[in-house]
Amino acid sequence: MKFAVLRFPGSNCDQDCVLALNALPGASADFVWHKDTSLASFDAVVVPGGFSYGDYLRCGAIARFSPIMQSVKNFAAAGGTVLGICNGFQILCESGLLPGALVRNKGLHFVCKHQHLRVESTNSRFTNSATKGQVLNIPIAHGEGCYFADDATLAKLNANDQILVRYCDATGAVTDAANPNGSRENIAGICNETRNVFGLMPHPERACDPALGSTDGLVILQSLLTAEPAKAS
Amino acid sequence: MKVHVSVLPKPSVLDPQGAAAAEAIRHLGLQGVGRVRIGKLIELELPDATPEAEIHRIARDLLSNPVIEDYSIARP
C-alpha cells in the first residue's frame, strides 16, 4: 500500500509519518510537495502535523488553498483513504472534508504529553484493528485542538458513528478531567460520513516504536493495511 | 479603497482569550464587565470597483471560518 505524505511549508511531522509507515510490512510512503497536483500512484494520503503556513490567519486556513488540496478533495470524493493528523486534521476541517473546526485550547496553553484515547468505533478502515472501547496511549502536541461543532453537527456525528476516538483517562473513562483541550464531548478524532476521511489531533506516528514509550499508534496505521480501501482513480 | 473586515468568534464558541481578558478588566477595578470576545481586524486595500459580493466572498471563504466565526465589513 503506497502512502502519499503531504508537505506544506511548515509541516514538521512529515518525516515521522514516512518513517513510521515505511517500517510497516506492506506499506511504503513518499513525500508529496503541496504544489504538486497528482496523487495517481498512491493508495492513501496522509496530511501530517506541523504548522503549515505558520498557522497564519487560522490553523490550516492557507494550506487549504494549496494546489494539492484540490487533488485530495477529488481523491476523497472517489473513496480514497485520507488521514489527517493534528495540523492535518485542522486542514481537513478547513477544507470542508470533515465537519466542525479546531479552536484554541480551553486552557490557552500548548499541550504536549501522552494522552489516553478510547476507540469509540471500529467500523472504519482506520480503526478496524482495534477493539471497541480499547484504550490507546498516543501523544498529543497542539495549541489549537479544541474540537468545536454546533449541536446539530454533533448529533449527526453521534448518529452516524463518526466519532472514532475520544479523550479518556487510563481506565477508559471519558471525563472532563481527561479532556486536555476543552473539545466538545471529548472528541479526539472523527471521520466523514463515507468513512474514508479521518482526522485526529493525537499523533499515531509518534507512538510506533517502543523507544518512544508507546506502540499504540500502530493500531491505527495497521488498520489501514488490513482494510480493503477502494482505489481512487 | 480600504476595507476593514472584522472577524469575531461566534457567541456559541468558547473564547478563553476573551474570558481571560474579562477577568483582567475586573482586576483593573471595573466591575460589571460583560462578555469579552477577541477576534481580529483585517485591513484590505482593494480596487475601488471591487463588487460588494466579491468582498463578502473573500471574507467568508478565506478571512473567516463560518463554522466558528462571524464577520462584518466596514469602510474606514
Tab-separated table of C-alpha atoms in Angstrom:
chain	number	residue	atom	x	y	z
A	1	MET	CA	0.000	0.000	0.000
A	2	LYS	CA	1.508	3.293	-1.118
A	3	PHE	CA	1.036	6.374	1.065
A	4	ALA	CA	1.427	9.987	-0.037
A	5	VAL	CA	2.608	12.156	2.861
A	6	LEU	CA	1.903	15.803	2.006
A	7	ARG	CA	4.418	18.531	2.730
A	8	PHE	CA	3.412	22.135	3.187
A	9	PRO	CA	5.738	24.963	4.158
A	10	GLY	CA	5.770	24.487	7.939
A	11	SER	CA	4.875	20.790	8.049
A	12	ASN	CA	7.118	19.142	10.635
A	13	CYS	CA	5.735	15.646	11.216
A	14	ASP	CA	6.120	14.557	7.586
A	15	GLN	CA	9.432	12.749	8.220
A	16	ASP	CA	7.981	10.913	11.237
A	17	CYS	CA	4.987	9.748	9.178
A	18	VAL	CA	7.151	8.480	6.318
A	19	LEU	CA	9.485	6.726	8.794
A	20	ALA	CA	6.633	5.054	10.688
A	21	LEU	CA	4.841	3.940	7.523
A	22	ASN	CA	7.962	2.632	5.774
A	23	ALA	CA	8.679	0.467	8.829
A	24	LEU	CA	5.401	-1.412	8.316
A	25	PRO	CA	5.494	-4.546	6.179
A	26	GLY	CA	3.364	-3.976	3.107
A	27	ALA	CA	3.492	-0.197	3.307
A	28	SER	CA	5.631	2.377	1.572
A	29	ALA	CA	5.455	6.149	1.860
A	30	ASP	CA	6.674	9.082	-0.162
A	31	PHE	CA	6.606	12.840	0.252
A	32	VAL	CA	4.336	14.910	-1.983
A	33	TRP	CA	5.013	18.658	-2.192
A	34	HIS	CA	1.964	20.883	-1.738
A	35	LYS	CA	2.410	22.444	-5.186
A	36	ASP	CA	2.152	19.056	-6.879
A	37	THR	CA	-1.242	18.063	-8.200
A	38	SER	CA	-1.087	14.314	-8.823
A	39	LEU	CA	-1.904	11.522	-6.401
A	40	ALA	CA	-2.290	8.998	-9.201
A	41	SER	CA	0.225	6.421	-7.972
A	42	PHE	CA	-0.956	6.422	-4.347
A	43	ASP	CA	-3.446	4.290	-2.382
A	44	ALA	CA	-3.788	6.650	0.591
A	45	VAL	CA	-2.988	10.223	1.625
A	46	VAL	CA	-1.610	11.373	4.976
A	47	VAL	CA	-1.872	15.064	5.854
A	48	PRO	CA	0.774	15.356	8.576
A	49	GLY	CA	1.119	17.626	11.569
A	50	GLY	CA	3.067	20.821	11.906
A	51	PHE	CA	2.386	24.497	11.411
A	52	SER	CA	1.519	24.856	7.744
A	53	TYR	CA	1.992	28.481	6.664
A	54	GLY	CA	2.947	29.365	10.222
A	55	ASP	CA	-0.679	28.890	11.325
A	56	TYR	CA	-1.324	32.328	9.793
A	57	LEU	CA	-4.950	33.505	9.822
A	58	ARG	CA	-6.213	30.194	11.296
A	59	CYS	CA	-4.568	26.776	11.551
A	60	GLY	CA	-4.885	25.137	8.140
A	61	ALA	CA	-6.660	28.120	6.568
A	62	ILE	CA	-3.993	28.829	3.953
A	63	ALA	CA	-2.922	25.226	3.299
A	64	ARG	CA	-6.473	24.572	2.194
A	65	PHE	CA	-5.764	26.607	-0.955
A	66	SER	CA	-2.580	24.721	-1.915
A	67	PRO	CA	-2.790	23.030	-5.350
A	68	ILE	CA	-2.506	19.515	-3.864
A	69	MET	CA	-5.643	20.032	-1.764
A	70	GLN	CA	-7.907	20.083	-4.831
A	71	SER	CA	-6.423	16.686	-5.728
A	72	VAL	CA	-7.005	15.478	-2.159
A	73	LYS	CA	-10.668	16.550	-2.452
A	74	ASN	CA	-11.046	14.582	-5.692
A	75	PHE	CA	-9.177	11.634	-4.175
A	76	ALA	CA	-11.525	11.637	-1.162
A	77	ALA	CA	-14.632	12.062	-3.318
A	78	ALA	CA	-13.571	8.952	-5.262
A	79	GLY	CA	-13.436	6.975	-1.993
A	80	GLY	CA	-9.683	7.246	-1.395
A	81	THR	CA	-8.294	6.961	2.137
A	82	VAL	CA	-7.253	10.267	3.717
A	83	LEU	CA	-5.748	10.526	7.217
A	84	GLY	CA	-5.170	13.937	8.793
A	85	ILE	CA	-3.046	14.182	11.924
A	86	CYS	CA	-3.016	17.291	14.152
A	87	ASN	CA	-2.445	20.188	11.713
A	88	GLY	CA	-3.611	17.728	9.054
A	89	PHE	CA	-6.930	17.384	10.932
A	90	GLN	CA	-7.193	21.187	11.039
A	91	ILE	CA	-6.521	21.383	7.289
A	92	LEU	CA	-9.196	18.755	6.541
A	93	CYS	CA	-11.755	20.702	8.606
A	94	GLU	CA	-10.836	23.991	6.925
A	95	SER	CA	-11.138	22.256	3.538
A	96	GLY	CA	-14.638	21.076	4.340
A	97	LEU	CA	-13.606	17.404	4.085
A	98	LEU	CA	-14.529	16.978	7.753
A	99	PRO	CA	-17.227	18.826	9.709
A	100	GLY	CA	-16.502	21.232	12.554
A	101	ALA	CA	-13.375	23.199	13.413
A	102	LEU	CA	-10.452	23.215	15.845
A	103	VAL	CA	-10.067	26.274	18.042
A	104	ARG	CA	-7.702	27.465	20.768
A	105	ASN	CA	-7.304	25.047	23.680
A	106	LYS	CA	-9.631	25.900	26.547
A	107	GLY	CA	-6.650	26.353	28.895
A	108	LEU	CA	-4.923	28.595	26.306
A	109	HIS	CA	-1.675	26.628	26.656
A	110	PHE	CA	0.055	24.437	24.114
A	111	VAL	CA	-0.372	20.894	25.466
A	112	CYS	CA	2.352	18.319	24.763
A	113	LYS	CA	2.007	14.964	26.548
A	114	HIS	CA	0.959	11.354	26.282
A	115	GLN	CA	-2.816	11.062	26.235
A	116	HIS	CA	-5.251	8.178	26.551
A	117	LEU	CA	-7.869	7.740	23.849
A	118	ARG	CA	-10.840	5.416	23.758
A	119	VAL	CA	-11.725	3.760	20.484
A	120	GLU	CA	-15.429	4.533	20.056
A	121	SER	CA	-15.984	2.764	16.766
A	122	THR	CA	-14.093	0.039	14.926
A	123	ASN	CA	-16.316	0.475	11.879
A	124	SER	CA	-13.699	2.257	9.791
A	125	ARG	CA	-10.598	1.450	7.793
A	126	PHE	CA	-8.669	3.480	10.396
A	127	THR	CA	-9.764	1.562	13.498
A	128	ASN	CA	-10.702	-1.921	12.319
A	129	SER	CA	-7.658	-3.476	14.042
A	130	ALA	CA	-8.773	-2.102	17.406
A	131	THR	CA	-11.463	-3.389	19.724
A	132	LYS	CA	-14.383	-1.165	20.718
A	133	GLY	CA	-13.544	0.548	23.994
A	134	GLN	CA	-9.813	-0.130	23.642
A	135	VAL	CA	-7.686	2.488	25.368
A	136	LEU	CA	-4.734	3.773	23.332
A	137	ASN	CA	-1.823	5.788	24.663
A	138	ILE	CA	-0.820	8.272	21.962
A	139	PRO	CA	0.920	11.665	22.311
A	140	ILE	CA	-0.767	14.981	21.659
A	141	ALA	CA	1.015	18.265	20.902
A	142	HIS	CA	-1.168	21.223	19.975
A	143	GLY	CA	-2.337	24.709	20.914
A	144	GLU	CA	-5.498	24.670	18.806
A	145	GLY	CA	-7.010	21.234	19.329
A	146	CYS	CA	-10.331	22.099	20.927
A	147	TYR	CA	-12.872	20.457	18.641
A	148	PHE	CA	-15.987	22.542	18.019
A	149	ALA	CA	-19.124	21.699	16.089
A	150	ASP	CA	-22.650	23.011	16.603
A	151	ASP	CA	-25.313	20.863	18.291
A	152	ALA	CA	-26.867	19.697	15.026
A	153	THR	CA	-23.478	18.575	13.666
A	154	LEU	CA	-22.629	16.794	16.925
A	155	ALA	CA	-25.944	14.945	16.862
A	156	LYS	CA	-25.228	13.830	13.316
A	157	LEU	CA	-21.682	12.714	14.185
A	158	ASN	CA	-23.070	10.586	17.015
A	159	ALA	CA	-25.962	9.198	14.989
A	160	ASN	CA	-23.648	8.177	12.131
A	161	ASP	CA	-20.985	6.661	14.417
A	162	GLN	CA	-18.430	9.156	13.025
A	163	ILE	CA	-16.649	9.796	16.332
A	164	LEU	CA	-13.816	7.248	16.208
A	165	VAL	CA	-11.748	8.302	19.253
A	166	ARG	CA	-12.431	10.290	22.438
A	167	TYR	CA	-10.042	11.577	25.113
A	168	CYS	CA	-10.269	9.433	28.245
A	169	ASP	CA	-8.318	8.511	31.361
A	170	ALA	CA	-6.164	5.389	31.784
A	171	THR	CA	-9.231	3.320	32.688
A	172	GLY	CA	-11.122	4.419	29.585
A	173	ALA	CA	-13.481	6.803	31.389
A	174	VAL	CA	-14.410	9.809	29.253
A	175	THR	CA	-14.379	12.646	31.793
A	176	ASP	CA	-13.855	16.410	31.855
A	177	ALA	CA	-10.610	15.865	33.750
A	178	ALA	CA	-9.320	13.679	30.917
A	179	ASN	CA	-10.170	16.294	28.291
A	180	PRO	CA	-6.862	18.049	27.516
A	181	ASN	CA	-8.203	20.937	25.434
A	182	GLY	CA	-11.920	21.504	26.007
A	183	SER	CA	-13.074	19.593	22.915
A	184	ARG	CA	-16.824	19.103	22.777
A	185	GLU	CA	-17.777	15.616	24.013
A	186	ASN	CA	-14.042	14.839	24.448
A	187	ILE	CA	-13.747	14.356	20.696
A	188	ALA	CA	-10.207	13.482	19.614
A	189	GLY	CA	-10.935	12.297	16.082
A	190	ILE	CA	-13.787	11.981	13.614
A	191	CYS	CA	-14.381	10.530	10.175
A	192	ASN	CA	-16.588	11.783	7.367
A	193	GLU	CA	-19.962	10.278	6.517
A	194	THR	CA	-18.497	7.931	3.924
A	195	ARG	CA	-15.853	6.838	6.486
A	196	ASN	CA	-12.848	7.240	4.171
A	197	VAL	CA	-11.520	10.516	5.636
A	198	PHE	CA	-10.313	10.549	9.266
A	199	GLY	CA	-8.802	13.395	11.254
A	200	LEU	CA	-7.417	13.263	14.776
A	201	MET	CA	-5.343	15.568	16.971
A	202	PRO	CA	-3.148	12.837	18.582
A	203	HIS	CA	-0.046	11.636	16.723
A	204	PRO	CA	-0.129	7.877	15.988
A	205	GLU	CA	3.173	8.189	14.096
A	206	ARG	CA	4.855	9.211	17.362
A	207	ALA	CA	3.698	6.001	19.054
A	208	CYS	CA	5.100	3.354	16.714
A	209	ASP	CA	8.364	2.413	18.422
A	210	PRO	CA	8.920	1.049	21.956
A	211	ALA	CA	11.764	3.569	22.341
A	212	LEU	CA	9.142	6.345	22.176
A	213	GLY	CA	7.122	4.956	25.082
A	214	SER	CA	4.155	3.503	23.216
A	215	THR	CA	3.389	1.472	20.127
A	216	ASP	CA	-0.365	2.068	20.256
A	217	GLY	CA	-0.224	4.251	17.153
A	218	LEU	CA	0.380	1.082	15.162
A	219	VAL	CA	-3.228	0.072	15.828
A	220	ILE	CA	-4.359	2.924	13.570
A	221	LEU	CA	-1.652	2.579	10.920
A	222	GLN	CA	-2.031	-1.190	10.738
A	223	SER	CA	-5.802	-0.875	10.412
A	224	LEU	CA	-5.155	0.905	7.122
A	225	LEU	CA	-3.127	-2.031	5.853
A	226	THR	CA	-5.733	-4.627	6.750
A	227	ALA	CA	-8.557	-2.615	5.206
A	228	GLU	CA	-9.508	-3.064	1.589
A	229	PRO	CA	-9.854	0.551	0.509
A	230	ALA	CA	-11.478	1.456	-2.762
A	231	LYS	CA	-8.703	2.537	-5.093
A	232	ALA	CA	-9.200	6.132	-6.095
A	233	SER	CA	-8.587	6.964	-9.706
B	1	MET	CA	-10.204	51.812	-1.268
B	2	LYS	CA	-9.595	50.451	2.171
B	3	VAL	CA	-11.914	47.857	3.610
B	4	HIS	CA	-11.924	46.605	7.183
B	5	VAL	CA	-13.095	43.059	7.810
B	6	SER	CA	-13.781	42.277	11.476
B	7	VAL	CA	-13.836	38.645	12.489
B	8	LEU	CA	-15.248	37.544	15.859
B	9	PRO	CA	-15.814	34.105	17.356
B	10	LYS	CA	-19.480	33.110	17.255
B	11	PRO	CA	-21.262	33.529	20.608
B	12	SER	CA	-21.651	29.737	20.832
B	13	VAL	CA	-17.888	29.151	20.556
B	14	LEU	CA	-15.738	29.078	23.654
B	15	ASP	CA	-13.446	32.126	23.694
B	16	PRO	CA	-10.941	31.557	26.503
B	17	GLN	CA	-8.882	34.608	25.484
B	18	GLY	CA	-11.939	36.812	25.835
B	19	ALA	CA	-12.800	35.266	29.202
B	20	ALA	CA	-9.229	35.860	30.418
B	21	ALA	CA	-9.352	39.498	29.263
B	22	ALA	CA	-12.703	39.987	31.033
B	23	GLU	CA	-11.131	38.688	34.232
B	24	ALA	CA	-8.182	41.079	33.817
B	25	ILE	CA	-10.580	44.007	33.363
B	26	ARG	CA	-12.191	43.056	36.701
B	27	HIS	CA	-8.723	43.049	38.250
B	28	LEU	CA	-8.277	46.586	36.901
B	29	GLY	CA	-11.204	47.565	39.078
B	30	LEU	CA	-14.047	47.817	36.567
B	31	GLN	CA	-16.870	45.716	37.903
B	32	GLY	CA	-19.832	44.721	35.816
B	33	VAL	CA	-17.862	43.909	32.710
B	34	GLY	CA	-19.886	41.598	30.494
B	35	ARG	CA	-18.703	39.151	27.932
B	36	VAL	CA	-15.465	39.970	26.118
B	37	ARG	CA	-14.719	38.406	22.762
B	38	ILE	CA	-11.397	38.632	20.960
B	39	GLY	CA	-11.202	38.457	17.198
B	40	LYS	CA	-9.205	40.146	14.500
B	41	LEU	CA	-9.357	43.170	12.241
B	42	ILE	CA	-8.084	42.753	8.692
B	43	GLU	CA	-7.417	45.833	6.542
B	44	LEU	CA	-7.571	45.265	2.795
B	45	GLU	CA	-6.573	47.624	0.002
B	46	LEU	CA	-8.827	46.802	-2.922
B	47	PRO	CA	-9.572	48.337	-6.331
B	48	ASP	CA	-12.374	50.914	-5.998
B	49	ALA	CA	-14.601	48.966	-8.349
B	50	THR	CA	-14.453	45.725	-6.311
B	51	PRO	CA	-18.016	44.400	-6.145
B	52	GLU	CA	-19.542	44.025	-2.688
B	53	ALA	CA	-20.197	40.329	-3.378
B	54	GLU	CA	-16.504	39.783	-4.047
B	55	ILE	CA	-15.542	41.325	-0.687
B	56	HIS	CA	-18.052	39.074	1.045
B	57	ARG	CA	-16.668	36.043	-0.768
B	58	ILE	CA	-13.129	36.820	0.447
B	59	ALA	CA	-14.361	37.454	3.986
B	60	ARG	CA	-16.473	34.289	4.074
B	61	ASP	CA	-14.184	31.831	2.251
B	62	LEU	CA	-10.765	32.895	3.490
B	63	LEU	CA	-10.686	35.526	6.213
B	64	SER	CA	-13.242	33.806	8.459
B	65	ASN	CA	-14.395	30.260	9.093
B	66	PRO	CA	-18.216	30.282	9.176
B	67	VAL	CA	-18.218	27.239	11.466
B	68	ILE	CA	-16.718	29.237	14.327
B	69	GLU	CA	-16.671	32.907	13.330
B	70	ASP	CA	-18.847	35.778	12.137
B	71	TYR	CA	-17.509	38.655	10.079
B	72	SER	CA	-18.559	42.183	9.299
B	73	ILE	CA	-17.363	44.631	6.667
B	74	ALA	CA	-16.722	48.351	7.122
B	75	ARG	CA	-15.107	51.143	5.087
B	76	PRO	CA	-12.933	53.317	7.320
